[in-house]
Short mmCIF file of C-alpha atoms in Angstrom, two decimals:
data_model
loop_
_atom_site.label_atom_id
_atom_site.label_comp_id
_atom_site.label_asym_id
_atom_site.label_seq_id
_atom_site.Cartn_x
_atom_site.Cartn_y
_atom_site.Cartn_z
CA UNK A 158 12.05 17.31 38.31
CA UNK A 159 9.07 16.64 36.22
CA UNK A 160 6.34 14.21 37.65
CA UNK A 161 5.82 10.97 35.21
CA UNK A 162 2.71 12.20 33.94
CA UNK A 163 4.24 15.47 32.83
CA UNK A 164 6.94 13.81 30.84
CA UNK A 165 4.62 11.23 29.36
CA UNK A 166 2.56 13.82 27.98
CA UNK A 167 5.14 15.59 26.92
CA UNK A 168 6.93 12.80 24.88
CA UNK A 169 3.02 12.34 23.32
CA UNK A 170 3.15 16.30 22.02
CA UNK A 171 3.18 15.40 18.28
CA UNK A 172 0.95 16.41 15.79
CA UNK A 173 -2.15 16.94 18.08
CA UNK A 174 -0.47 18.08 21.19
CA UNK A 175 -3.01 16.38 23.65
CA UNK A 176 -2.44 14.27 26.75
CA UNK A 177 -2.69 10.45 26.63
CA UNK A 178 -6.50 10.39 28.19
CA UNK A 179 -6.75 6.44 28.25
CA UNK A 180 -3.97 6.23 30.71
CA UNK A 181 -0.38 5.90 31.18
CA UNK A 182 -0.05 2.22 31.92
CA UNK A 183 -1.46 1.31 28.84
CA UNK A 184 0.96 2.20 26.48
CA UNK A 185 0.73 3.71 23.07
CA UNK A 186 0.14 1.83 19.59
CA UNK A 187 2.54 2.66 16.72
CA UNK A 188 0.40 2.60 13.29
CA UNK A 189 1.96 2.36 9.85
CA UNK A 190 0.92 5.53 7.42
CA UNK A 191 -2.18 3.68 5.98
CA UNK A 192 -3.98 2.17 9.32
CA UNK A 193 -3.24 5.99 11.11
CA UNK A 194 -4.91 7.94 8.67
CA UNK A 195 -7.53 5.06 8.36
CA UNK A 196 -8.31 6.13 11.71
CA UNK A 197 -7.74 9.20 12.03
CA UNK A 198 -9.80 10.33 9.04
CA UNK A 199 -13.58 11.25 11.22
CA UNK A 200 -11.68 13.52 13.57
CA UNK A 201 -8.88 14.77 10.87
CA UNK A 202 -10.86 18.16 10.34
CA UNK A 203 -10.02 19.45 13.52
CA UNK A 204 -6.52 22.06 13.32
CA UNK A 205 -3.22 21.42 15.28
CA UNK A 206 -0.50 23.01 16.45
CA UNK A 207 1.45 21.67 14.07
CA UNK A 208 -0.91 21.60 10.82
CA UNK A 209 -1.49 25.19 12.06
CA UNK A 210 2.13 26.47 11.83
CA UNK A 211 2.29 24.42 8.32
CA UNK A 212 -0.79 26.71 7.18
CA UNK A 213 1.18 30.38 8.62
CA UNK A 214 4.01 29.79 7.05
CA UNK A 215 2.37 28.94 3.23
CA UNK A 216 0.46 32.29 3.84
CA UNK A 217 3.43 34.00 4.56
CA UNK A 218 6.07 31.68 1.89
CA UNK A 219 3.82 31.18 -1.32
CA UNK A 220 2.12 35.34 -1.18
CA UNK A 221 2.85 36.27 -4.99
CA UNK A 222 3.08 32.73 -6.50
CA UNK A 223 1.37 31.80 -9.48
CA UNK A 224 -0.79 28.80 -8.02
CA UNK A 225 -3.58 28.66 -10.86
CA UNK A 226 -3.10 25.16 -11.64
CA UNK A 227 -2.16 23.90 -7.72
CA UNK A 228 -1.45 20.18 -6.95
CA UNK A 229 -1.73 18.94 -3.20
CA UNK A 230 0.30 15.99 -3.13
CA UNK A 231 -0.81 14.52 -0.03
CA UNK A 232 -4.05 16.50 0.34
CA UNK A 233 -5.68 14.52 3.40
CA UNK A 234 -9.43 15.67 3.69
CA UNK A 235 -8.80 18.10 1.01
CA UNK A 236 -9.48 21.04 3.36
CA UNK A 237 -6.73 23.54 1.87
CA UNK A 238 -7.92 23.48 -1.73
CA UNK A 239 -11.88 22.82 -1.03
CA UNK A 240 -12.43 26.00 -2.12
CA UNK A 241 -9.58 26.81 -4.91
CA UNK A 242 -10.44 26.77 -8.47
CA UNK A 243 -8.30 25.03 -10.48
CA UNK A 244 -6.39 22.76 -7.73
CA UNK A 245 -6.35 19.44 -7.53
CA UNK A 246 -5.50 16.47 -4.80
CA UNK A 247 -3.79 13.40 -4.69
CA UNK A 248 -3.65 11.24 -1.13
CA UNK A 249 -3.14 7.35 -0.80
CA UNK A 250 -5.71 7.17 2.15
CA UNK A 251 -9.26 6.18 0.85
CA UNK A 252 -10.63 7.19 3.96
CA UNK A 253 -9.61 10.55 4.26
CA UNK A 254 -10.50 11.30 1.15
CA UNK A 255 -13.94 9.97 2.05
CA UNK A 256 -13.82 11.88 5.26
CA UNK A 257 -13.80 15.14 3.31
CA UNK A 258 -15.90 14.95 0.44
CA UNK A 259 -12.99 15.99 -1.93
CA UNK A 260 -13.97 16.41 -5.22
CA UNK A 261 -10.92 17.30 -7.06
CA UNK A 262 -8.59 14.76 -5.77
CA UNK A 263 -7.89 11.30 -6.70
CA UNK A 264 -6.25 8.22 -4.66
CA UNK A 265 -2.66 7.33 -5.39
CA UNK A 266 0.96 7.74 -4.33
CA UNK A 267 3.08 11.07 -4.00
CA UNK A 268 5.90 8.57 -5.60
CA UNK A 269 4.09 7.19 -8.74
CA UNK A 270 1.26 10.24 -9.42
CA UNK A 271 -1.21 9.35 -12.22
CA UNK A 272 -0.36 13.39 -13.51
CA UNK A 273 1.26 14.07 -17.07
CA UNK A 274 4.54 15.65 -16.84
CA UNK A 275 4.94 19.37 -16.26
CA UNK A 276 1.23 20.23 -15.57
CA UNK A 277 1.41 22.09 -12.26
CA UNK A 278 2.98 25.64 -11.22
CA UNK A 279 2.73 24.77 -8.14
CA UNK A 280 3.00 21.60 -6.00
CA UNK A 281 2.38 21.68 -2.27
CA UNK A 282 3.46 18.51 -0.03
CA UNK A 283 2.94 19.86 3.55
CA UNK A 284 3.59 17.23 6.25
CA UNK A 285 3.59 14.16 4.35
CA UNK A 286 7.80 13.11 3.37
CA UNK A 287 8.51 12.61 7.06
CA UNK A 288 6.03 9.29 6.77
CA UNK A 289 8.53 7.84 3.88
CA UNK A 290 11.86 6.41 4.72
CA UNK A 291 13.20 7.74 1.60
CA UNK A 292 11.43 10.32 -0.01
CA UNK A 293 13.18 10.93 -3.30
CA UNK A 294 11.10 9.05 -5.16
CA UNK A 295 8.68 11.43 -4.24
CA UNK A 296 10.54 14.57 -5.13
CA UNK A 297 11.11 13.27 -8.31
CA UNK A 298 7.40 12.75 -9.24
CA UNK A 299 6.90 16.45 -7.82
CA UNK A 300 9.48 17.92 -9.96
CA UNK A 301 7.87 15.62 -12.90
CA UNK A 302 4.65 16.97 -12.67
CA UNK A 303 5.77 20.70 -11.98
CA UNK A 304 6.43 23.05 -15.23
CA UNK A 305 9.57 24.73 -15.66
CA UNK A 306 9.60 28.04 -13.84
CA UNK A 307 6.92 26.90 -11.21
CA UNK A 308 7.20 25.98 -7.50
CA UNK A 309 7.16 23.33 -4.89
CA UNK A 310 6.49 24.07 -0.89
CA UNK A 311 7.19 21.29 0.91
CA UNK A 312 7.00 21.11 5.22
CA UNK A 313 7.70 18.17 7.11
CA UNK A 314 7.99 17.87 11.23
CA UNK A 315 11.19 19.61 12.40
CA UNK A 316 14.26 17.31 13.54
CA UNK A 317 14.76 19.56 16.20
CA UNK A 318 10.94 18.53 17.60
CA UNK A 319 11.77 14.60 17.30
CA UNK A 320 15.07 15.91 19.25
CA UNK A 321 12.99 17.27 21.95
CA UNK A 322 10.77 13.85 22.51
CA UNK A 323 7.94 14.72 20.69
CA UNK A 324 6.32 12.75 18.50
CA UNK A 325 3.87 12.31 15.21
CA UNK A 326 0.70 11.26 17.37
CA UNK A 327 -3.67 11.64 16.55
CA UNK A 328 -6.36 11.08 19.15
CA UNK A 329 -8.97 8.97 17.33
CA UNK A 330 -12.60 9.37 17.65
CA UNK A 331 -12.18 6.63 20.90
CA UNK A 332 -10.03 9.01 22.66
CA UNK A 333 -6.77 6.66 22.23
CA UNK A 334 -3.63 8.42 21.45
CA UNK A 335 -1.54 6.83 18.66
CA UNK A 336 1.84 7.01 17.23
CA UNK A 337 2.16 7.25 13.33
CA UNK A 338 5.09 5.82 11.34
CA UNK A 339 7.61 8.82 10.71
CA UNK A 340 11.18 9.26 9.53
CA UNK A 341 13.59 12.33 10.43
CA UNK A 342 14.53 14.08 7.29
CA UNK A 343 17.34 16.28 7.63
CA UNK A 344 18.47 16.48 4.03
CA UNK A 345 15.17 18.00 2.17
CA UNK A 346 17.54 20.36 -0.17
CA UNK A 347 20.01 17.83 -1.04
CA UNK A 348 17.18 15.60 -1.71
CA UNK A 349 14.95 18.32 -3.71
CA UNK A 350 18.38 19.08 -5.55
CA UNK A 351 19.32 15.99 -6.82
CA UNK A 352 15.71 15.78 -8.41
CA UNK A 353 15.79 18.84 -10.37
CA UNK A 354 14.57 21.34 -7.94
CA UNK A 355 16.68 24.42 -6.20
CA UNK A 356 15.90 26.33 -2.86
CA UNK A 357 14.19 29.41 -2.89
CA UNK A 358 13.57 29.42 0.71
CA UNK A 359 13.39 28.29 3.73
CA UNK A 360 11.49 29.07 7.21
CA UNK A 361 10.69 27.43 10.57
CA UNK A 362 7.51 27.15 12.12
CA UNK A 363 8.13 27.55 15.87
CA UNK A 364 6.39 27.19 19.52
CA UNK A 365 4.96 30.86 20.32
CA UNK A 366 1.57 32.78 21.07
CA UNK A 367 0.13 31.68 17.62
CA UNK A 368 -0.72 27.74 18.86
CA UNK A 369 -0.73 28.54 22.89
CA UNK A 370 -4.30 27.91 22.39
CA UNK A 371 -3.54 24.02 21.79
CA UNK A 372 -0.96 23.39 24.46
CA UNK A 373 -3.40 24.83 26.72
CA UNK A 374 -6.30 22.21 25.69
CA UNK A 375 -3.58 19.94 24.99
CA UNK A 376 -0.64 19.23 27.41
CA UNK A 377 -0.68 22.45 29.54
CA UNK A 378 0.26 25.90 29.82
CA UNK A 379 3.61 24.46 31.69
CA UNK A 380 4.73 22.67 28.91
CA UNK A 381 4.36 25.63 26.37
CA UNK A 382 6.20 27.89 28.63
CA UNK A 383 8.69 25.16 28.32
CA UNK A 384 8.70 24.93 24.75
CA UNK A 385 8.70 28.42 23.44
CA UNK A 386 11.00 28.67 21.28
CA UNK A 387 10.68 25.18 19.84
CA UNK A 388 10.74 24.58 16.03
CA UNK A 389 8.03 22.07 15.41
CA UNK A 390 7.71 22.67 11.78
CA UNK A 391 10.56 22.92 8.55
CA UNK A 392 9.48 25.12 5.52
CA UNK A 393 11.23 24.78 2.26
CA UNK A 394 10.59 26.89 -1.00
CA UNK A 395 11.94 25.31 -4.36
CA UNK A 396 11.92 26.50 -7.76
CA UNK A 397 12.11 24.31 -10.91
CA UNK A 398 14.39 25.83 -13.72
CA UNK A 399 13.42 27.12 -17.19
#
Protein backbone atom coordinates (compact mmCIF):
# COMPACT_ATOMS: atom_id res chain seq x y z
CA UNK A 1 0.00 0.00 0.00
CA UNK A 2 1.06 3.48 -0.67
CA UNK A 3 2.45 5.59 2.34
CA UNK A 4 0.19 8.94 2.97
CA UNK A 5 2.65 11.09 1.55
CA UNK A 6 2.73 9.17 -1.71
CA UNK A 7 -0.97 9.41 -2.21
CA UNK A 8 -1.14 13.03 -1.18
CA UNK A 9 1.18 13.91 -3.75
CA UNK A 10 -0.29 12.01 -6.03
CA UNK A 11 -3.90 13.41 -5.66
CA UNK A 12 -1.82 17.08 -6.02
CA UNK A 13 -0.40 15.84 -9.73
CA UNK A 14 -2.41 18.45 -11.72
CA UNK A 15 -1.21 20.87 -13.94
CA UNK A 16 2.33 21.27 -12.39
CA UNK A 17 2.91 17.80 -11.20
CA UNK A 18 4.95 18.82 -8.00
CA UNK A 19 4.70 17.65 -4.40
CA UNK A 20 2.87 19.73 -1.76
CA UNK A 21 6.35 21.31 -0.22
CA UNK A 22 4.53 23.35 2.63
CA UNK A 23 3.32 20.22 4.21
CA UNK A 24 0.63 17.77 4.40
CA UNK A 25 -1.21 18.91 7.47
CA UNK A 26 -1.87 22.08 6.11
CA UNK A 27 -4.19 21.48 3.58
CA UNK A 28 -4.62 22.89 0.15
CA UNK A 29 -6.55 26.24 -0.89
CA UNK A 30 -9.11 25.97 -3.74
CA UNK A 31 -8.91 29.40 -5.87
CA UNK A 32 -11.61 30.53 -8.27
CA UNK A 33 -10.18 31.10 -12.10
CA UNK A 34 -9.37 34.85 -11.47
CA UNK A 35 -7.44 34.78 -7.88
CA UNK A 36 -5.30 31.39 -9.40
CA UNK A 37 -4.02 32.96 -12.31
CA UNK A 38 -3.66 36.24 -10.22
CA UNK A 39 -1.16 34.25 -8.55
CA UNK A 40 0.12 32.20 -10.55
CA UNK A 41 1.05 34.74 -13.22
CA UNK A 42 5.26 35.46 -11.96
CA UNK A 43 5.94 31.74 -12.12
CA UNK A 44 3.37 30.92 -15.18
CA UNK A 45 6.40 30.86 -17.74
CA UNK A 46 7.72 27.82 -16.52
CA UNK A 47 6.34 24.41 -18.88
CA UNK A 48 4.31 21.43 -17.40
CA UNK A 49 3.55 18.22 -17.99
CA UNK A 50 0.41 19.01 -18.92
CA UNK A 51 0.85 22.48 -20.88
CA UNK A 52 3.64 20.38 -22.50
CA UNK A 53 1.47 17.55 -23.95
CA UNK A 54 -1.14 20.51 -24.97
CA UNK A 55 1.91 22.06 -27.06
CA UNK A 56 2.89 18.16 -28.86
CA UNK A 57 -0.19 17.54 -29.83
CA UNK A 58 -0.94 21.26 -31.74
CA UNK A 59 2.47 20.51 -33.47
CA UNK A 60 1.40 17.34 -34.49
CA UNK A 61 -2.86 18.33 -35.00
CA UNK A 62 -2.73 21.91 -36.65
CA UNK A 63 0.75 20.91 -39.32
CA UNK A 64 -0.87 22.23 -42.71
CA UNK A 65 -3.47 24.68 -41.29
CA UNK A 66 -3.87 28.00 -42.53
CA UNK A 67 -3.19 29.99 -39.16
CA UNK A 68 -2.30 33.53 -40.76
CA UNK A 69 -4.77 35.38 -38.88
CA UNK A 70 -4.55 33.08 -35.35
CA UNK A 71 -6.68 33.98 -32.25
CA UNK A 72 -5.58 32.55 -28.73
CA UNK A 73 -8.61 32.63 -26.81
CA UNK A 74 -7.27 32.24 -23.48
CA UNK A 75 -3.66 33.15 -24.28
CA UNK A 76 -2.20 33.36 -20.57
CA UNK A 77 1.34 35.06 -20.79
CA UNK A 78 1.03 35.05 -24.44
CA UNK A 79 4.01 32.68 -24.81
CA UNK A 80 2.61 30.57 -27.90
CA UNK A 81 2.02 33.48 -30.25
CA UNK A 82 4.95 35.95 -28.88
CA UNK A 83 6.56 35.40 -31.83
CA UNK A 84 3.70 34.81 -34.65
CA UNK A 85 2.88 37.48 -37.03
CA UNK A 86 -0.44 38.13 -37.43
CA UNK A 87 -1.94 36.37 -34.11
CA UNK A 88 -3.59 37.84 -31.62
CA UNK A 89 -4.66 37.12 -27.70
CA UNK A 90 -7.49 37.45 -25.64
CA UNK A 91 -7.26 36.32 -21.63
CA UNK A 92 -9.51 37.68 -18.71
CA UNK A 93 -6.46 37.69 -16.25
CA UNK A 94 -4.82 41.23 -16.08
CA UNK A 95 -2.00 39.79 -14.47
CA UNK A 96 -0.93 37.33 -16.74
CA UNK A 97 -1.13 39.37 -19.36
CA UNK A 98 1.15 41.71 -17.43
CA UNK A 99 3.35 38.81 -16.54
CA UNK A 100 4.22 38.37 -20.22
CA UNK A 101 4.54 41.50 -21.86
CA UNK A 102 1.92 40.52 -24.56
CA UNK A 103 1.54 42.88 -27.06
CA UNK A 104 -1.05 41.56 -29.30
CA UNK A 105 -3.60 40.53 -26.84
CA UNK A 106 -6.29 42.30 -25.12
CA UNK A 107 -8.28 41.53 -21.70
CA UNK A 108 -11.74 40.08 -21.96
CA UNK A 109 -13.84 36.92 -21.88
CA UNK A 110 -13.60 33.74 -24.23
CA UNK A 111 -17.67 34.07 -23.88
CA UNK A 112 -18.28 37.75 -24.91
CA UNK A 113 -14.84 38.50 -27.24
CA UNK A 114 -14.58 42.18 -28.31
CA UNK A 115 -13.66 40.42 -32.16
CA UNK A 116 -15.98 41.14 -35.30
CA UNK A 117 -17.56 38.12 -36.60
CA UNK A 118 -15.70 35.71 -38.87
CA UNK A 119 -12.18 37.29 -38.60
CA UNK A 120 -10.02 34.33 -37.62
CA UNK A 121 -8.96 30.97 -39.57
CA UNK A 122 -7.97 29.74 -36.78
CA UNK A 123 -8.93 29.85 -33.06
CA UNK A 124 -6.92 28.02 -30.45
CA UNK A 125 -8.45 27.54 -26.75
CA UNK A 126 -5.91 25.11 -25.15
CA UNK A 127 -6.66 24.38 -21.47
CA UNK A 128 -9.01 26.99 -20.63
CA UNK A 129 -13.12 25.36 -21.01
CA UNK A 130 -12.43 22.97 -18.16
CA UNK A 131 -12.37 26.35 -15.75
CA UNK A 132 -16.18 27.14 -17.01
CA UNK A 133 -19.09 25.19 -15.76
CA UNK A 134 -20.68 25.51 -19.03
CA UNK A 135 -18.67 26.35 -21.79
CA UNK A 136 -21.02 26.86 -24.71
CA UNK A 137 -21.16 30.21 -24.46
CA UNK A 138 -17.74 30.08 -25.24
CA UNK A 139 -17.90 27.88 -28.28
CA UNK A 140 -20.28 30.01 -29.65
CA UNK A 141 -18.12 33.21 -29.55
CA UNK A 142 -15.27 30.90 -31.11
CA UNK A 143 -17.32 29.78 -33.92
CA UNK A 144 -18.49 33.67 -34.18
CA UNK A 145 -15.26 34.96 -34.63
CA UNK A 146 -13.91 32.02 -36.90
CA UNK A 147 -14.52 32.35 -40.91
CA UNK A 148 -16.21 29.77 -42.73
CA UNK A 149 -13.79 27.07 -43.80
CA UNK A 150 -11.28 27.81 -40.87
CA UNK A 151 -10.46 25.89 -37.65
CA UNK A 152 -10.74 25.67 -33.95
CA UNK A 153 -8.22 23.38 -31.61
CA UNK A 154 -9.45 23.23 -28.45
CA UNK A 155 -7.66 20.89 -25.29
CA UNK A 156 -8.93 20.77 -21.97
CA UNK A 157 -7.63 18.30 -18.91
CA UNK A 158 -8.68 14.69 -19.65
CA UNK A 159 -11.72 13.15 -17.55
CA UNK A 160 -9.86 10.17 -17.34
CA UNK A 161 -6.94 12.32 -15.22
CA UNK A 162 -9.71 13.86 -12.75
CA UNK A 163 -10.74 9.95 -12.66
CA UNK A 164 -7.37 9.05 -11.51
CA UNK A 165 -7.22 11.81 -8.46
CA UNK A 166 -5.38 14.29 -10.05
CA UNK A 167 -6.06 17.58 -10.03
CA UNK A 168 -5.77 21.31 -11.76
CA UNK A 169 -3.04 22.60 -9.16
CA UNK A 170 0.14 25.73 -9.55
CA UNK A 171 2.93 26.21 -7.05
CA UNK A 172 3.08 29.99 -6.55
CA UNK A 173 6.16 31.95 -6.23
CA UNK A 174 5.75 31.10 -2.07
CA UNK A 175 6.07 27.52 -2.75
CA UNK A 176 2.21 26.80 -1.73
CA UNK A 177 0.43 24.38 -3.85
CA UNK A 178 -3.09 25.44 -4.90
CA UNK A 179 -6.14 24.01 -6.38
CA UNK A 180 -7.83 25.98 -9.32
CA UNK A 181 -11.59 25.95 -10.00
CA UNK A 182 -12.21 23.24 -12.83
CA UNK A 183 -15.16 21.42 -14.34
CA UNK A 184 -15.03 17.83 -16.14
CA UNK A 185 -16.13 18.23 -19.67
CA UNK A 186 -16.98 15.14 -21.29
CA UNK A 187 -19.18 16.43 -24.07
CA UNK A 188 -16.67 18.92 -26.09
CA UNK A 189 -18.20 17.62 -29.65
CA UNK A 190 -21.71 17.77 -28.73
CA UNK A 191 -20.99 21.08 -27.32
CA UNK A 192 -18.72 22.37 -30.41
CA UNK A 193 -21.67 20.86 -32.60
CA UNK A 194 -24.48 22.51 -31.40
CA UNK A 195 -22.51 25.88 -31.98
CA UNK A 196 -21.79 25.50 -35.52
CA UNK A 197 -18.59 23.64 -35.46
CA UNK A 198 -17.90 19.75 -36.65
CA UNK A 199 -14.97 17.36 -35.58
CA UNK A 200 -12.11 17.00 -37.59
CA UNK A 201 -10.17 15.27 -35.02
CA UNK A 202 -9.39 14.16 -32.09
CA UNK A 203 -6.15 12.96 -30.01
CA UNK A 204 -5.03 12.30 -26.41
CA UNK A 205 -2.14 13.57 -24.79
CA UNK A 206 -0.88 10.77 -22.52
CA UNK A 207 1.73 9.92 -19.53
CA UNK A 208 5.03 8.60 -21.42
CA UNK A 209 8.88 9.42 -21.88
CA UNK A 210 8.00 12.91 -23.36
CA UNK A 211 7.12 14.64 -19.62
CA UNK A 212 9.17 11.89 -17.38
CA UNK A 213 11.34 14.80 -16.90
CA UNK A 214 8.53 16.55 -14.65
CA UNK A 215 7.34 13.61 -12.62
CA UNK A 216 10.84 13.16 -11.79
CA UNK A 217 11.27 16.92 -10.36
CA UNK A 218 7.76 16.68 -9.53
CA UNK A 219 6.15 13.69 -7.64
CA UNK A 220 8.70 10.90 -8.42
CA UNK A 221 9.88 8.45 -10.76
CA UNK A 222 7.37 5.89 -8.80
CA UNK A 223 4.47 7.67 -9.58
CA UNK A 224 5.24 7.96 -13.42
CA UNK A 225 5.93 4.34 -13.63
CA UNK A 226 2.52 4.24 -12.19
CA UNK A 227 0.95 6.45 -14.52
CA UNK A 228 2.22 5.52 -17.90
CA UNK A 229 -0.28 5.19 -19.83
CA UNK A 230 -2.41 7.94 -18.34
CA UNK A 231 -4.31 10.43 -20.58
CA UNK A 232 -3.81 13.77 -18.96
CA UNK A 233 -4.73 15.82 -21.89
CA UNK A 234 -8.07 15.76 -24.63
CA UNK A 235 -7.35 17.17 -28.18
CA UNK A 236 -10.17 18.13 -30.41
CA UNK A 237 -9.92 19.43 -34.11
CA UNK A 238 -13.12 21.30 -35.49
CA UNK A 239 -13.87 22.74 -38.71
CA UNK A 240 -16.42 25.54 -39.38
CA UNK A 241 -18.49 24.97 -42.66
CA UNK A 242 -18.51 27.02 -45.89
Amino acid sequence: MESLRSLMKHRLAGVGLWPFRNGLGSGISKLDVHEAYRLWAPTYASETATSFLDEELAQEMLRGLSQTKLLDAGCGIGRRIADLSGATGIDASLEMLAAGAARNAVTGDVRAMPFASNRFDMVWCRLVLGHLPDPLRAYQEIARVCVPGGHVFVTDFHPDAATAGHQRTFTDHAGIVHEIEHYVHSDHAQLAEAAGLYLVAYRDGVVGPSIQKFYARGIGTKAYKRDVGLKLVAAFLFHKPD
